[in-house]
Each structure stands twice: as C-alpha cells, then as structure tokens.
C-alpha cells in the first residue's frame, strides 16, 4: 500500500515519543503500531490529528482511544501470534487492526451499526482476513467462538462481565477499564487453574460499556 510519507513519519514519531518513551517494550506491539495506518480509522476532518497524543471522536458519542492506551492494553494481552482474541467495542476498528497484526483470529463486537459497518469497510480495504465482526451486546461475549486466549474490553464497566470471565481460556488474559463514569482503572485478569487472578494497572478514562452486564443505557 502506498501512502504519503507524512503519515509514515507521523506514525514513527508517535511510536517513539508517545509509546516507546513511556515504557512499551514488546517489539511486536511497537511494530504493529508502526504499521497500521491510524489515519484511515479517523474521520476525514480530523486526519491531521490522527497521530496526536489523545483520543478523537468517531461519531455516536464514541472515541478512538489514545495511541498509548491502545499500545498499553495490547501489550498487557501478551500476544504471541497463535491466539483467538475477543474485542468488545470495535469502535473505529483501529484496535481491531492492531490485534489482527498480532494474533491468529480477532472476534470483535460493536453495539452501533454505523460504527461497525464503517470499521468493516476499512478493515476490508486494508486486507485483514482474520477479523470477524458482529453487531450486538459484547458484555455477553461470543459463546460459540469461546474460549479466547485473550479478551480486551475497550469501554468502561462497573465490573468485569461474568460471561467474559467464563469465556476466557485457561492461561488467558483479559484487560478492561473498570469503574464509574468519572474514575476508572485498567484491570488485568489471568485465569490459572480455573482461578481468576486480578491486577490493577493504570488510571484511565473510557466511554461507557452499555449492556446486560455493563451500565444500563
Ligand atoms: N477500540 C476502539 C477503537 O480503536 O476505535 C475504541 C472504542 S470506544 C473507546 C468503545 C466502543 O465500545 C464504542 O464504539 C462503543 O459503542 C462500544 N461499546 C460500548 N458498550 C458495548 C457493548 N456492550 N457491546 C459492544 N460494544 C460496546
């Protein structure tokens, strides 16, 4: 794919100054962030800010997350390349593309049809063939495709939805922002010997996870 040098340079700068400089070390994550053209996933009018150090609106009151947060959550999933990953909150599809670079299969669920169809179009244009998208309530997970070696939730809920814990494979990792509308922390859980081990990571600010096992609309 040919793209203007200006975007490639902006992406390299983003990786160096926002991501590597803040401690992301996983080389596979850094190279996926270098590769995926984030400006494709951003609305035309905001393209000049695609590689800036903050989230951006994507319509329906939702956002594409800050690049560093995408990298941080992705690194926490510890992907090696063979995994089946579940993403709740497709949004723009940018995080989906990063996951598709790093895992075997990505199953991703979004509740807004317009966002889902836009993400589908961009991911197809970019040639991703290992992504399966679905419209619906991601707090229920994707039982037919479970178990997942990694689960990422890109919206904040009051607690980790029980169905997602059930659908996490043995040895699997789940990362999700947990809290109320104003104060949230990224939480990572690992399932080992059928037990759930929980670790609190960074403070964050995400849009709401709305669904049966999230906030009510
Ligand atoms: N990963 C996205 C990206 O790279 O653009 C960021 C997504 S945005 C911060 C969170 C998304 O979660 C929104 O698009 C929102 O509609 C979606 N969402 C919220 N609750 C959901 C649910 N129960 N099921 C599926 N998607 C949900």
Short mmCIF file of C-alpha atoms in Angstrom, two decimals, residues 29-198:
data_model
loop_
_atom_site.label_atom_id
_atom_site.label_comp_id
_atom_site.label_asym_id
_atom_site.label_seq_id
_atom_site.Cartn_x
_atom_site.Cartn_y
_atom_site.Cartn_z
CA UNK A 29 3.37 -4.27 19.61
CA UNK A 30 5.74 -1.47 18.55
CA UNK A 31 5.94 -2.81 15.03
CA UNK A 32 2.14 -3.19 14.72
CA UNK A 33 1.74 0.43 15.89
CA UNK A 34 4.33 1.44 13.28
CA UNK A 35 2.47 -0.43 10.56
CA UNK A 36 -1.28 0.19 10.98
CA UNK A 37 -2.35 3.44 9.24
CA UNK A 38 -4.32 5.06 12.07
CA UNK A 39 -5.42 7.97 9.83
CA UNK A 40 -7.65 5.55 7.87
CA UNK A 41 -9.73 4.99 11.01
CA UNK A 42 -10.17 8.69 11.84
CA UNK A 43 -12.84 10.91 10.32
CA UNK A 44 -11.63 12.85 7.29
CA UNK A 45 -11.90 16.25 9.04
CA UNK A 46 -9.67 15.05 11.92
CA UNK A 47 -6.98 13.29 9.86
CA UNK A 48 -4.32 15.84 10.71
CA UNK A 49 -4.73 14.78 14.37
CA UNK A 50 -4.70 11.03 13.71
CA UNK A 51 -1.28 10.53 15.35
CA UNK A 52 -1.75 13.04 18.16
CA UNK A 53 -1.45 12.04 21.82
CA UNK A 54 -5.17 11.92 22.67
CA UNK A 55 -8.45 10.18 21.80
CA UNK A 56 -10.63 11.52 18.96
CA UNK A 57 -14.41 11.44 18.34
CA UNK A 58 -15.66 8.82 15.86
CA UNK A 59 -19.41 9.56 15.93
CA UNK A 60 -22.29 8.23 18.09
CA UNK A 61 -20.64 9.92 21.09
CA UNK A 62 -17.77 7.37 20.96
CA UNK A 63 -14.00 7.71 20.57
CA UNK A 64 -10.91 6.11 19.07
CA UNK A 65 -8.59 5.62 22.06
CA UNK A 66 -5.30 7.47 22.60
CA UNK A 67 -2.45 5.59 20.81
CA UNK A 68 -0.54 4.96 24.06
CA UNK A 69 -3.59 3.35 25.70
CA UNK A 70 -4.07 1.08 22.67
CA UNK A 71 -0.41 0.02 22.93
CA UNK A 72 -0.55 -0.41 26.73
CA UNK A 73 -3.68 -2.60 26.67
CA UNK A 74 -2.35 -4.62 23.74
CA UNK A 75 0.98 -5.27 25.47
CA UNK A 76 -0.88 -6.44 28.58
CA UNK A 77 -2.57 -9.16 26.48
CA UNK A 78 0.87 -10.77 25.89
CA UNK A 79 0.02 -11.94 22.38
CA UNK A 80 2.44 -14.31 20.62
CA UNK A 81 0.59 -14.83 17.32
CA UNK A 82 -1.44 -18.04 17.72
CA UNK A 83 -4.30 -16.64 19.82
CA UNK A 84 -8.02 -16.26 19.29
CA UNK A 85 -8.87 -12.82 20.72
CA UNK A 86 -12.21 -11.27 21.64
CA UNK A 87 -12.58 -7.49 21.49
CA UNK A 88 -15.64 -5.80 22.98
CA UNK A 89 -16.14 -2.34 21.43
CA UNK A 90 -14.94 -2.33 17.80
CA UNK A 91 -15.44 1.45 17.56
CA UNK A 92 -13.31 2.74 14.68
CA UNK A 93 -11.69 -0.68 14.11
CA UNK A 94 -8.18 0.65 14.84
CA UNK A 95 -7.55 -1.51 17.91
CA UNK A 96 -9.04 -4.43 15.93
CA UNK A 97 -6.40 -3.94 13.22
CA UNK A 98 -3.59 -3.84 15.80
CA UNK A 99 -4.88 -7.12 17.28
CA UNK A 100 -5.20 -8.63 13.79
CA UNK A 101 -1.48 -7.96 13.27
CA UNK A 102 -0.59 -9.80 16.48
CA UNK A 103 -2.99 -12.76 16.84
CA UNK A 104 -4.44 -15.55 14.67
CA UNK A 105 -8.12 -14.58 14.91
CA UNK A 106 -9.90 -11.48 16.18
CA UNK A 107 -13.59 -11.59 17.06
CA UNK A 108 -14.92 -8.08 17.65
CA UNK A 109 -18.36 -6.86 18.77
CA UNK A 110 -19.83 -3.34 18.47
CA UNK A 111 -23.27 -2.08 19.52
CA UNK A 112 -23.62 0.76 16.97
CA UNK A 113 -24.37 -0.47 13.42
CA UNK A 114 -22.91 2.63 11.77
CA UNK A 115 -19.58 2.26 13.56
CA UNK A 116 -19.46 -1.47 12.88
CA UNK A 117 -20.08 -1.06 9.14
CA UNK A 118 -17.53 1.72 8.85
CA UNK A 119 -14.93 -0.39 10.67
CA UNK A 120 -15.78 -3.39 8.47
CA UNK A 121 -15.19 -1.37 5.31
CA UNK A 122 -11.82 -0.02 6.42
CA UNK A 123 -10.57 -3.40 7.70
CA UNK A 124 -11.57 -4.99 4.37
CA UNK A 125 -9.86 -2.20 2.40
CA UNK A 126 -6.68 -2.81 4.39
CA UNK A 127 -6.89 -6.53 3.59
CA UNK A 128 -7.45 -8.06 7.05
CA UNK A 129 -8.86 -11.58 6.61
CA UNK A 130 -8.53 -12.78 10.22
CA UNK A 131 -11.19 -10.46 11.69
CA UNK A 132 -14.79 -11.50 12.38
CA UNK A 133 -17.19 -8.70 13.31
CA UNK A 134 -20.59 -8.83 14.95
CA UNK A 135 -23.26 -6.33 15.95
CA UNK A 136 -24.56 -6.78 19.48
CA UNK A 137 -24.00 -6.61 23.20
CA UNK A 138 -20.40 -7.59 23.83
CA UNK A 139 -20.93 -7.92 27.59
CA UNK A 140 -22.44 -11.33 26.73
CA UNK A 141 -19.25 -12.32 24.91
CA UNK A 142 -19.30 -14.66 21.92
CA UNK A 143 -20.10 -18.08 23.39
CA UNK A 144 -19.99 -20.03 20.09
CA UNK A 145 -16.39 -18.93 19.45
CA UNK A 146 -15.13 -19.29 23.06
CA UNK A 147 -12.75 -19.93 24.72
CA UNK A 148 -10.46 -16.97 23.96
CA UNK A 149 -6.80 -16.77 24.92
CA UNK A 150 -7.17 -13.00 25.22
CA UNK A 151 -10.10 -10.63 25.78
CA UNK A 152 -9.95 -6.84 25.55
CA UNK A 153 -12.82 -4.56 26.51
CA UNK A 154 -12.43 -1.01 25.20
CA UNK A 155 -15.25 0.61 27.17
CA UNK A 156 -15.54 1.02 30.96
CA UNK A 157 -17.91 -1.08 33.03
CA UNK A 158 -18.82 -1.26 36.73
CA UNK A 159 -17.27 -4.75 36.88
CA UNK A 160 -15.89 -7.41 34.58
CA UNK A 161 -18.86 -9.14 32.90
CA UNK A 162 -19.25 -12.69 34.21
CA UNK A 163 -19.75 -14.20 30.69
CA UNK A 164 -16.35 -12.83 29.65
CA UNK A 165 -14.62 -14.49 32.60
CA UNK A 166 -16.39 -17.75 31.68
CA UNK A 167 -15.24 -17.43 28.06
CA UNK A 168 -11.58 -16.80 28.95
CA UNK A 169 -9.36 -19.82 28.19
CA UNK A 170 -7.16 -21.44 30.81
CA UNK A 171 -3.98 -19.32 30.90
CA UNK A 172 -5.88 -16.49 29.16
CA UNK A 173 -5.57 -12.73 29.83
CA UNK A 174 -8.37 -10.15 29.97
CA UNK A 175 -7.87 -6.38 30.07
CA UNK A 176 -10.65 -3.89 30.74
CA UNK A 177 -11.29 -0.45 32.28
CA UNK A 178 -13.38 -0.82 35.45
CA UNK A 179 -15.04 1.95 37.45
CA UNK A 180 -17.77 4.56 37.23
CA UNK A 181 -18.25 7.29 34.62
CA UNK A 182 -15.58 9.54 36.19
CA UNK A 183 -12.93 7.31 37.71
CA UNK A 184 -11.66 4.08 36.20
CA UNK A 185 -8.64 1.78 36.34
CA UNK A 186 -7.41 -0.69 33.80
CA UNK A 187 -7.72 -4.15 35.29
CA UNK A 188 -5.94 -7.25 34.05
CA UNK A 189 -7.07 -10.72 34.97
CA UNK A 190 -5.35 -14.01 34.28
CA UNK A 191 -7.11 -17.38 34.53
CA UNK A 192 -4.90 -20.08 36.05
CA UNK A 193 -6.03 -23.48 37.28
CA UNK A 194 -9.61 -22.25 36.85
CA UNK A 195 -8.92 -19.35 39.28
CA UNK A 196 -9.07 -15.66 38.43
CA UNK A 197 -6.04 -13.51 39.40
CA UNK A 198 -6.66 -9.77 39.26
#
